[in-house]
CSV table of C-alpha atoms in Angstrom, one decimal:
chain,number,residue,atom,x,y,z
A,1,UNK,CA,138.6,56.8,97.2
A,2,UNK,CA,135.7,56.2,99.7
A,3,UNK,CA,133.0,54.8,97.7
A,4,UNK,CA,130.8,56.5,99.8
A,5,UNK,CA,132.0,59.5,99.3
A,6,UNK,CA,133.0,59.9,95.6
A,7,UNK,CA,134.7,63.1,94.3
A,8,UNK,CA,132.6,65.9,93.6
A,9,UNK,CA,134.0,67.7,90.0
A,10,UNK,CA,132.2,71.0,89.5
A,11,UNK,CA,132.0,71.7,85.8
A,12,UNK,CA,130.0,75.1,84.4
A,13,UNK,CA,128.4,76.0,87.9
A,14,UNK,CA,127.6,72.0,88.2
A,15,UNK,CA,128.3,69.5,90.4
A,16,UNK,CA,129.2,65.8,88.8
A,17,UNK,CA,130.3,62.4,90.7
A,18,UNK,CA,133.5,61.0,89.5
A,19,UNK,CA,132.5,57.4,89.5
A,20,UNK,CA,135.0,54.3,90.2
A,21,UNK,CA,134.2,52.2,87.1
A,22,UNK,CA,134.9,48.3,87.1
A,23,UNK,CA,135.5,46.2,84.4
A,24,UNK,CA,132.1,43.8,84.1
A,25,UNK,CA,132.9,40.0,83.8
A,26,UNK,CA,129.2,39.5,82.1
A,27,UNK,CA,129.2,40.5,79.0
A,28,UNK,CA,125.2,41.0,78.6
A,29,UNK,CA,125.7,44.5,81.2
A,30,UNK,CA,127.9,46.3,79.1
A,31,UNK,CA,124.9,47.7,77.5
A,32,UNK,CA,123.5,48.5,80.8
A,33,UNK,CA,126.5,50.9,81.8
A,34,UNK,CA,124.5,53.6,81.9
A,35,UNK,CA,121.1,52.6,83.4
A,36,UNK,CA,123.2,50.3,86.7
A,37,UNK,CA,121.4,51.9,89.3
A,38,UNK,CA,118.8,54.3,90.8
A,39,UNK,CA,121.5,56.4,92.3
A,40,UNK,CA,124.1,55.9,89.2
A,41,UNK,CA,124.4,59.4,87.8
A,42,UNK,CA,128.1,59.3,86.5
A,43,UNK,CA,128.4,62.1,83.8
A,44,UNK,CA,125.0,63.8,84.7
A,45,UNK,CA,124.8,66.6,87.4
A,46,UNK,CA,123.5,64.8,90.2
A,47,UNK,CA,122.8,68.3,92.6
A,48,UNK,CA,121.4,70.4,89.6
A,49,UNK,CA,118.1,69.6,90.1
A,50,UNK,CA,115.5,67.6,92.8
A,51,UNK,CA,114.6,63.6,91.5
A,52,UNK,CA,111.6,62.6,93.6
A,53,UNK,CA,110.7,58.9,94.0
A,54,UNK,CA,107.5,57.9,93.2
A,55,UNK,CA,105.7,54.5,93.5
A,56,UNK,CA,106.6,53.6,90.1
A,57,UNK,CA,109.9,54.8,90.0
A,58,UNK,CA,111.3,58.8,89.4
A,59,UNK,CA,110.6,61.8,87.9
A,60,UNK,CA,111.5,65.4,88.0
A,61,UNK,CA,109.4,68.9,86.8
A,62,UNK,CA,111.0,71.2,85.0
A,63,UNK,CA,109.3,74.8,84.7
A,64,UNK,CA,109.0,75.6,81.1
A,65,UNK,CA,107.7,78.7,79.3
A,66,UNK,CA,105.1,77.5,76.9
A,67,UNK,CA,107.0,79.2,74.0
A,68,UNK,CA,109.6,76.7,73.9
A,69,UNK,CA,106.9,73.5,74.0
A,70,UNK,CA,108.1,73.2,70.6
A,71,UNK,CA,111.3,72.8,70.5
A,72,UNK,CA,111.2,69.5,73.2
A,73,UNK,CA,108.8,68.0,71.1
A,74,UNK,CA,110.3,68.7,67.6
A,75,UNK,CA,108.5,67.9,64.1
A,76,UNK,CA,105.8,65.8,64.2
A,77,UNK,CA,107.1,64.8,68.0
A,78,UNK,CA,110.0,63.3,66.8
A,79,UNK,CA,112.3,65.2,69.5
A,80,UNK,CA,110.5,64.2,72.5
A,81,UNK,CA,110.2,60.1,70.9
A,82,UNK,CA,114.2,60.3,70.7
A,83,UNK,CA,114.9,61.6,74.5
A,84,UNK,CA,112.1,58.9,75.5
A,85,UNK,CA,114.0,56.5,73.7
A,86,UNK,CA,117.8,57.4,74.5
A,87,UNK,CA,116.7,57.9,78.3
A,88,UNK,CA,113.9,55.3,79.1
A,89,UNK,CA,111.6,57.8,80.2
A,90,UNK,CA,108.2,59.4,79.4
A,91,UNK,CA,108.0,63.5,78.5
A,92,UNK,CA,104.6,64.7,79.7
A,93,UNK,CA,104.6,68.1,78.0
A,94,UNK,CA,101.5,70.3,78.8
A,95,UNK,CA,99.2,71.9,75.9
A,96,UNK,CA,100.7,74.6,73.3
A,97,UNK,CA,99.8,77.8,74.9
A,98,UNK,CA,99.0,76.3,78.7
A,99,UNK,CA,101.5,77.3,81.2
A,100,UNK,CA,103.2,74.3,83.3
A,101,UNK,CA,105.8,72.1,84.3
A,102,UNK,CA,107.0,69.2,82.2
A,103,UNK,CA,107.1,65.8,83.6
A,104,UNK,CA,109.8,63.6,83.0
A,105,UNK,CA,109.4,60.2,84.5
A,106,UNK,CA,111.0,57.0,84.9
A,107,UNK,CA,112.1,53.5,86.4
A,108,UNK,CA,115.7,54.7,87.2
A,109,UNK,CA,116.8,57.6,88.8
A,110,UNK,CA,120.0,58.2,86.2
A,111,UNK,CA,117.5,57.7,83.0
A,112,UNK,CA,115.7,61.2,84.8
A,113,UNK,CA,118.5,62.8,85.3
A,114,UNK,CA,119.6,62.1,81.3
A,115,UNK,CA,116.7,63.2,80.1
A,116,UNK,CA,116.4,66.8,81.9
A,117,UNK,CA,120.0,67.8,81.2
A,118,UNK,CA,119.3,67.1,77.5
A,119,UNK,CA,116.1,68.9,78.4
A,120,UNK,CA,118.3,72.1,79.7
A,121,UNK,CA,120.9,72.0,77.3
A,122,UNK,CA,117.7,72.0,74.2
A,123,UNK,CA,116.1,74.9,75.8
A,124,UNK,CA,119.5,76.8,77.2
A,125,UNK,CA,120.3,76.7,73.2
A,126,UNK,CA,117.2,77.4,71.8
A,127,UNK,CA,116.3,80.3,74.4
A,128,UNK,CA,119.7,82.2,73.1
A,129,UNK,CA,117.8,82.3,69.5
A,130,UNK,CA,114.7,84.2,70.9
A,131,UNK,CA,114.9,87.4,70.2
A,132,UNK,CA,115.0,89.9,73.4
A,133,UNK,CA,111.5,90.6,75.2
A,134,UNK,CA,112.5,93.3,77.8
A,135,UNK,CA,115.5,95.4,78.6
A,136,UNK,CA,117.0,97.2,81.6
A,137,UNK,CA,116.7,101.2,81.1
A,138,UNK,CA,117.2,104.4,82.5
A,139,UNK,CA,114.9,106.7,80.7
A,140,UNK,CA,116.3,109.8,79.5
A,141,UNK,CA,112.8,111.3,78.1
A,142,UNK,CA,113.0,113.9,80.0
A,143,UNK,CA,111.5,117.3,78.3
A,144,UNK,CA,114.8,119.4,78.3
A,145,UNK,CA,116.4,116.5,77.3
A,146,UNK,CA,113.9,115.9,74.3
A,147,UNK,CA,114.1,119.9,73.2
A,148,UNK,CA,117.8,120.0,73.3
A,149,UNK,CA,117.6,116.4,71.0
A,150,UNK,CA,115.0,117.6,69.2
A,151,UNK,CA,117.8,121.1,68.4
A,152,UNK,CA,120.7,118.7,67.5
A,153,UNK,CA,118.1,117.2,64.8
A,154,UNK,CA,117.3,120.0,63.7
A,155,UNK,CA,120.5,121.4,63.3
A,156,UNK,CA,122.3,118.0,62.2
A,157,UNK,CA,119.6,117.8,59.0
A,158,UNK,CA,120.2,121.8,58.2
A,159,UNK,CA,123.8,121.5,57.9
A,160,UNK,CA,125.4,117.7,57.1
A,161,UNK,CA,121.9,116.6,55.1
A,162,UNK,CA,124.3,116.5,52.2
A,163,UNK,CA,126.2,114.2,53.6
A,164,UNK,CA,126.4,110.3,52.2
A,165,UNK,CA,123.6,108.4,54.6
A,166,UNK,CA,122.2,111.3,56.9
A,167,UNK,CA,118.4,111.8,57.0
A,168,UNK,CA,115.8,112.0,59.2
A,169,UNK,CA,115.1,108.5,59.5
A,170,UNK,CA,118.0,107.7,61.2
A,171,UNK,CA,117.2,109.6,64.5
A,172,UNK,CA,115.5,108.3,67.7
A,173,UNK,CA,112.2,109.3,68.8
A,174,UNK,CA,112.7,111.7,71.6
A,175,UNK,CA,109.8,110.1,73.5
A,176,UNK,CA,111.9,107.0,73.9
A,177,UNK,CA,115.6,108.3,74.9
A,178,UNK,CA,117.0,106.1,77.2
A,179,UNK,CA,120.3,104.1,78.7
A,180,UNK,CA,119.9,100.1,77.9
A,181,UNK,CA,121.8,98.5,80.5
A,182,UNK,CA,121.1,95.1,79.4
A,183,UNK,CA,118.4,92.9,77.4
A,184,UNK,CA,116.4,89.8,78.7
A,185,UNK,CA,114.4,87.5,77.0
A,186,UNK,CA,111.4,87.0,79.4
A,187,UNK,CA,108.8,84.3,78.2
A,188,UNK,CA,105.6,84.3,80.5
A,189,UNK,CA,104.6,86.1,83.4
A,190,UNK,CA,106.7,84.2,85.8
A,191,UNK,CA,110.0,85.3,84.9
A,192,UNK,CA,109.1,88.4,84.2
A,193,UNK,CA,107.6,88.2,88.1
A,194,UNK,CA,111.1,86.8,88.8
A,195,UNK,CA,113.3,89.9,86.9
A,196,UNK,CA,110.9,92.1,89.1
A,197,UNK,CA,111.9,90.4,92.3
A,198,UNK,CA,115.8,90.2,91.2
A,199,UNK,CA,115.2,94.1,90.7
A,200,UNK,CA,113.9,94.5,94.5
A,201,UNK,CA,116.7,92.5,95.8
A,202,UNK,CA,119.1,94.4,93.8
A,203,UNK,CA,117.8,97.7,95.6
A,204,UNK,CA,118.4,96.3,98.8
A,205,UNK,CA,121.6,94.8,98.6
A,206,UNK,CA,123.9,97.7,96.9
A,207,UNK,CA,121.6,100.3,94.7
A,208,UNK,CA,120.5,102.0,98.1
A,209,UNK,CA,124.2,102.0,99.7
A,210,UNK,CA,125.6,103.5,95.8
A,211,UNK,CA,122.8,106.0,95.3
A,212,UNK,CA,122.0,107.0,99.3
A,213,UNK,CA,118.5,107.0,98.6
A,214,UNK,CA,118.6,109.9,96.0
A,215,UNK,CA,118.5,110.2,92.3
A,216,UNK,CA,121.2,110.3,90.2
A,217,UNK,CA,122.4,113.9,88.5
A,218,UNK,CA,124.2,112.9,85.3
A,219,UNK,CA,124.9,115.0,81.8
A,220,UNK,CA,124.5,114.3,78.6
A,221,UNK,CA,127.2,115.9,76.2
A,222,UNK,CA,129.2,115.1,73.4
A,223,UNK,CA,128.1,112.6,70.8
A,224,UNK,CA,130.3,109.5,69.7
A,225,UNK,CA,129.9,107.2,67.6
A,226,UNK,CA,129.8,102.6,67.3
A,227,UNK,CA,132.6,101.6,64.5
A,228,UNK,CA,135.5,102.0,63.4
A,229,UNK,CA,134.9,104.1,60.5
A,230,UNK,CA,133.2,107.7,61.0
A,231,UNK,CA,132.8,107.9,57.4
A,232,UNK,CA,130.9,104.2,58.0
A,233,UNK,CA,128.7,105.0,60.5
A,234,UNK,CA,125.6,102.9,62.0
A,235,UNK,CA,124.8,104.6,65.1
A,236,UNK,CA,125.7,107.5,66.8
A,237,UNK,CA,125.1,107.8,70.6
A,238,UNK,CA,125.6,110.8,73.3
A,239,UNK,CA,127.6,110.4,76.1
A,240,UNK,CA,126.0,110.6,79.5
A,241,UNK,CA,128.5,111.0,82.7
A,242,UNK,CA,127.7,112.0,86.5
A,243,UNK,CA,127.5,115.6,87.4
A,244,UNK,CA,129.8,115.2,90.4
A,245,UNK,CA,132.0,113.0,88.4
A,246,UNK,CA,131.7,109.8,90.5
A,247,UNK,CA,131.3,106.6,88.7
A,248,UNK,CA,127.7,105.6,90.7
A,249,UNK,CA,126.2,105.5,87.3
A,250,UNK,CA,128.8,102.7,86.0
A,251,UNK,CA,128.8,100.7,89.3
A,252,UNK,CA,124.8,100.6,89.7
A,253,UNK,CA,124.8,99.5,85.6
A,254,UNK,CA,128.0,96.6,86.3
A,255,UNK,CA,126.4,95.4,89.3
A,256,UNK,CA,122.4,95.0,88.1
A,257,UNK,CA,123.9,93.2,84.7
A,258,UNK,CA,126.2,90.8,87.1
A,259,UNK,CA,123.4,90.2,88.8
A,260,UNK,CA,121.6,89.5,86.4
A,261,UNK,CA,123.9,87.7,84.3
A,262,UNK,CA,124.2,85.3,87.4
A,263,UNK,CA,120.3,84.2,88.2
A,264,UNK,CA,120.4,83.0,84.5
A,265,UNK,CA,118.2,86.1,83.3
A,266,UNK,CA,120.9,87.9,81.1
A,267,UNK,CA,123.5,87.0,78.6
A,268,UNK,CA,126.7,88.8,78.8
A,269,UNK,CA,127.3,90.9,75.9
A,270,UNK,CA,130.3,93.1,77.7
A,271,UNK,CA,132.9,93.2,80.4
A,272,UNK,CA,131.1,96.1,81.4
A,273,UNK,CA,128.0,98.6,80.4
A,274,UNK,CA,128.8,100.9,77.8
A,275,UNK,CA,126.4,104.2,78.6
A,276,UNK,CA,125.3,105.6,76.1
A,277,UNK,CA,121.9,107.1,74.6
A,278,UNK,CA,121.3,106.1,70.7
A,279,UNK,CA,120.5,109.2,68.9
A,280,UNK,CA,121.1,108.0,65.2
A,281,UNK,CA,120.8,104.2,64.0
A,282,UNK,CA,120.8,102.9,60.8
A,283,UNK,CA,118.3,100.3,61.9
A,284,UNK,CA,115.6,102.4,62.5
A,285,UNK,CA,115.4,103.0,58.6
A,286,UNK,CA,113.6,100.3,58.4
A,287,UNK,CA,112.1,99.5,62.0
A,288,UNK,CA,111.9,102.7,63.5
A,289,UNK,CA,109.1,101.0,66.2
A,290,UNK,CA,111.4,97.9,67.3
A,291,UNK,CA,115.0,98.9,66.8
A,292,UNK,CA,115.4,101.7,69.5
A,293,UNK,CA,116.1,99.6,72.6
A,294,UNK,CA,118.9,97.3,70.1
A,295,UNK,CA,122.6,97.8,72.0
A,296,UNK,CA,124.7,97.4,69.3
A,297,UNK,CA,126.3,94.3,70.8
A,298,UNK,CA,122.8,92.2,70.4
A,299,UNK,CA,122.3,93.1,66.6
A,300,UNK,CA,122.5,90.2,64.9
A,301,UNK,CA,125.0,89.7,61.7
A,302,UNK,CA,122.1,89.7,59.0
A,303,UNK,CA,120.8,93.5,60.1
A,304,UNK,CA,124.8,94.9,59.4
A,305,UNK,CA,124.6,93.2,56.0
A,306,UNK,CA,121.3,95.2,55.3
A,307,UNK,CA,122.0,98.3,56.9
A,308,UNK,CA,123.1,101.7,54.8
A,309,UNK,CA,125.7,103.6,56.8
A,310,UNK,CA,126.5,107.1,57.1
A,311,UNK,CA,129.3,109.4,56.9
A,312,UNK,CA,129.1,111.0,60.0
A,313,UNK,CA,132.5,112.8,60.1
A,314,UNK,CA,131.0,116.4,59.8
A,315,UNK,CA,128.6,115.9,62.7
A,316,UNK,CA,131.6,114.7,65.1
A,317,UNK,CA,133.5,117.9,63.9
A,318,UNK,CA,130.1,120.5,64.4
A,319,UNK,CA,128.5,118.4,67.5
A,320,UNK,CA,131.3,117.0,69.7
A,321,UNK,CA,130.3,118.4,72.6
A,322,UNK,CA,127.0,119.7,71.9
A,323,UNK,CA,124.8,119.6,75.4
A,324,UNK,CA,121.7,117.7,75.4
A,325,UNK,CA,121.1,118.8,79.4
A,326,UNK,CA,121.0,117.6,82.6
A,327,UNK,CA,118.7,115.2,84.1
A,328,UNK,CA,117.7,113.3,87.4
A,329,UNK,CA,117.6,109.3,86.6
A,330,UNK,CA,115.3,108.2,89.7
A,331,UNK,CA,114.3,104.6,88.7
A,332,UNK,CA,115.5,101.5,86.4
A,333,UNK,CA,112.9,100.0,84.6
A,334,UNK,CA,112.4,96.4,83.5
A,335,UNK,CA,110.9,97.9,79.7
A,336,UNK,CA,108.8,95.5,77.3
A,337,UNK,CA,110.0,96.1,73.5
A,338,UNK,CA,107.8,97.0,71.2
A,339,UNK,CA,105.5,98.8,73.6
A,340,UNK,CA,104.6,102.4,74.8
A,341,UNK,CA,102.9,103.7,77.4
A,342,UNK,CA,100.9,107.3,77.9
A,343,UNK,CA,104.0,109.2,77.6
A,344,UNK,CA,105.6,107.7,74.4
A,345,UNK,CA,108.0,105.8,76.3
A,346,UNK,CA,108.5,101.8,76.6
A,347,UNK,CA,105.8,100.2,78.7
A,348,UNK,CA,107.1,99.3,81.9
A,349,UNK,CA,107.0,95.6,83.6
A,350,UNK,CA,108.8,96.6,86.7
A,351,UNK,CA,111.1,99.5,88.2
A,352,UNK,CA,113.8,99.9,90.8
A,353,UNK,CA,113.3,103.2,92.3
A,354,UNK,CA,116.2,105.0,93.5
A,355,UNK,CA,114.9,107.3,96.1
């Protein structure tokens, strides 16, 4: 192998250098293996990231949402004194609440490039425990669609109210019918600029070409429900298809959430979107402001455990394909949780607009 040019092994989207390594005679460098060399990077990704050279040595910025300060520097800063240790770097971290870039510098190029992977893999794990900030919806708020909800409430309570579980606390608030394609967690204004951007980009490269510029017709009919059990039931959703029958609903919803998924924005929860418009939850018992936009996929373990079911086998039997209307979906909107805006639905960070 051309020392030169080393292999190049991509692991998990990253590129690593397969290093030769020779046996040392001295037996003082052993415990230098790791710190040989500026340009020695052998089990770090050496392409992931850009290592300037300064006059005192290296360092690298890493963009950083001030919400996860915390978990670089740990209790009482004993996080950040171990990677300074293990690496042979300094951690410049800015101030709680200040937005910035951390600073990781050093005398050796490899001792950099140590400490910000252990910087990404800390905040890729701790970033999957925040809950969700934003989600990607269609709303389906519109008012025929809110009466003809506001009927199969109406008539659900009149005539299964007797059943185990059914009440009026399980159903959604009309104002706030939607489709979730996917949920983000977004931690300052910058990557909720950047979610905006990816939605743009989306638009131009295959929403336009899908929708042809104009809205999409779709129906909502039929109700179905989450588990296994109908007797068991924690939510309850209606089914929403195209009017012409075309799939340019499903293939708009896979394509934003692979795009997304991709820039680093998304988590996978699915092969592929599962439409469908919550009309009865379980969760919103307790949380009827924050537990609309919840997919069933991103509800954690503990909320099951503390959730009542119903027995929803009547209503499947009366409402199986009870019509909620027709509507025109003409945007996708990046919506904020826990948020409203003038007409009762989510607030809204960003939208792709169809036509």
């Amino acid at each position: 192998m051309d020392v030169l040019r080393p292999t190049l092994v991509r692991i998990g989207g990253r590129v690593y250098r397969k290093n030769i390594i020779h046996e040392r005679v001295q037996q003082q460098q052993e415990e230098e293996d790791f710190y040989t060399g500026p340009n020695d990077c052998a089990d770090e990704p050496c392409d992931a990231f850009v290592v300037e050279e300064t006059e005192k040595g290296f360092q690298c910025r890493v963009e950083v949402p001030s919400p996860l300060y915390k978990y670089i520097i740990g209790k009482k800063g004993e996080t950040k004194k171990r990677l300074e240790t293990e690496t042979r770097t300094s951690i410049s971290i800015p101030k709680p609440g200040v937005e910035g870039e951390i600073v990781i510098t050093g005398q050796q190029r490899g001792s950099v490039i140590s400490a910000r992977t252990r910087i990404d893999v800390l905040l890729d794990s701790f970033r999957k425990k925040q809950p969700f900030t934003h989600f990607l919806s269609f709303a389906l708020n519109q008012p025929v669609i809110q009466e003809k909800f506001l009927q199969f409430k109406e008539e659900v309570l009149e005539k299964c109210s007797q059943d185990h579980g059914v009440s009026s606390s399980l159903f959604q608030n009309p104002a706030k019918l939607h489709l979730t394609l996917g949920t983000l967690v977004l931690l300052n204004e910058q990557e909720i600029q950047r979610a905006c951007d990816l939605l743009q980009q989306c638009k131009e490269d295959f929403v336009d070409q899908i929708t042809g510029g104009k809205p999409l017709s779709v129906e909502v009919t039929g109700v179905e429900y989450m588990n296994d059990d109908p007797a068991m039931m924690d939510v309850l959703y209606a089914k929403v298809h195209m009017k012409d029958g075309s799939d340019k609903l499903q293939m708009i919803a896979d394509q934003l959430v692979e795009r997304f998924v991709a820039s680093g924005l998304m988590l996978r929860e699915w092969d592929r979107v599962k439409l469908h418009a919550t009309v009865m939850n379980t969760l919103f018992r307790k949380d009827p402001s924050g537990a609309e936009e919840r997919s069933s996929a991103v509800t954690g373990k503990s909320s099951f455990k503390e959730r009542e079911s119903f027995n929803g086998r009547n209503i499947l039997k009366l409402f199986e394909n009870f019509s909620f209307g027709e509507a025109q979906l003409d945007a996708v909107l990046l919506s904020q949780r826990y948020s409203s805006d003038a007409s009762g639905y989510y607030g809204t960070a960003g939208r792709l607009l169809l036509h």
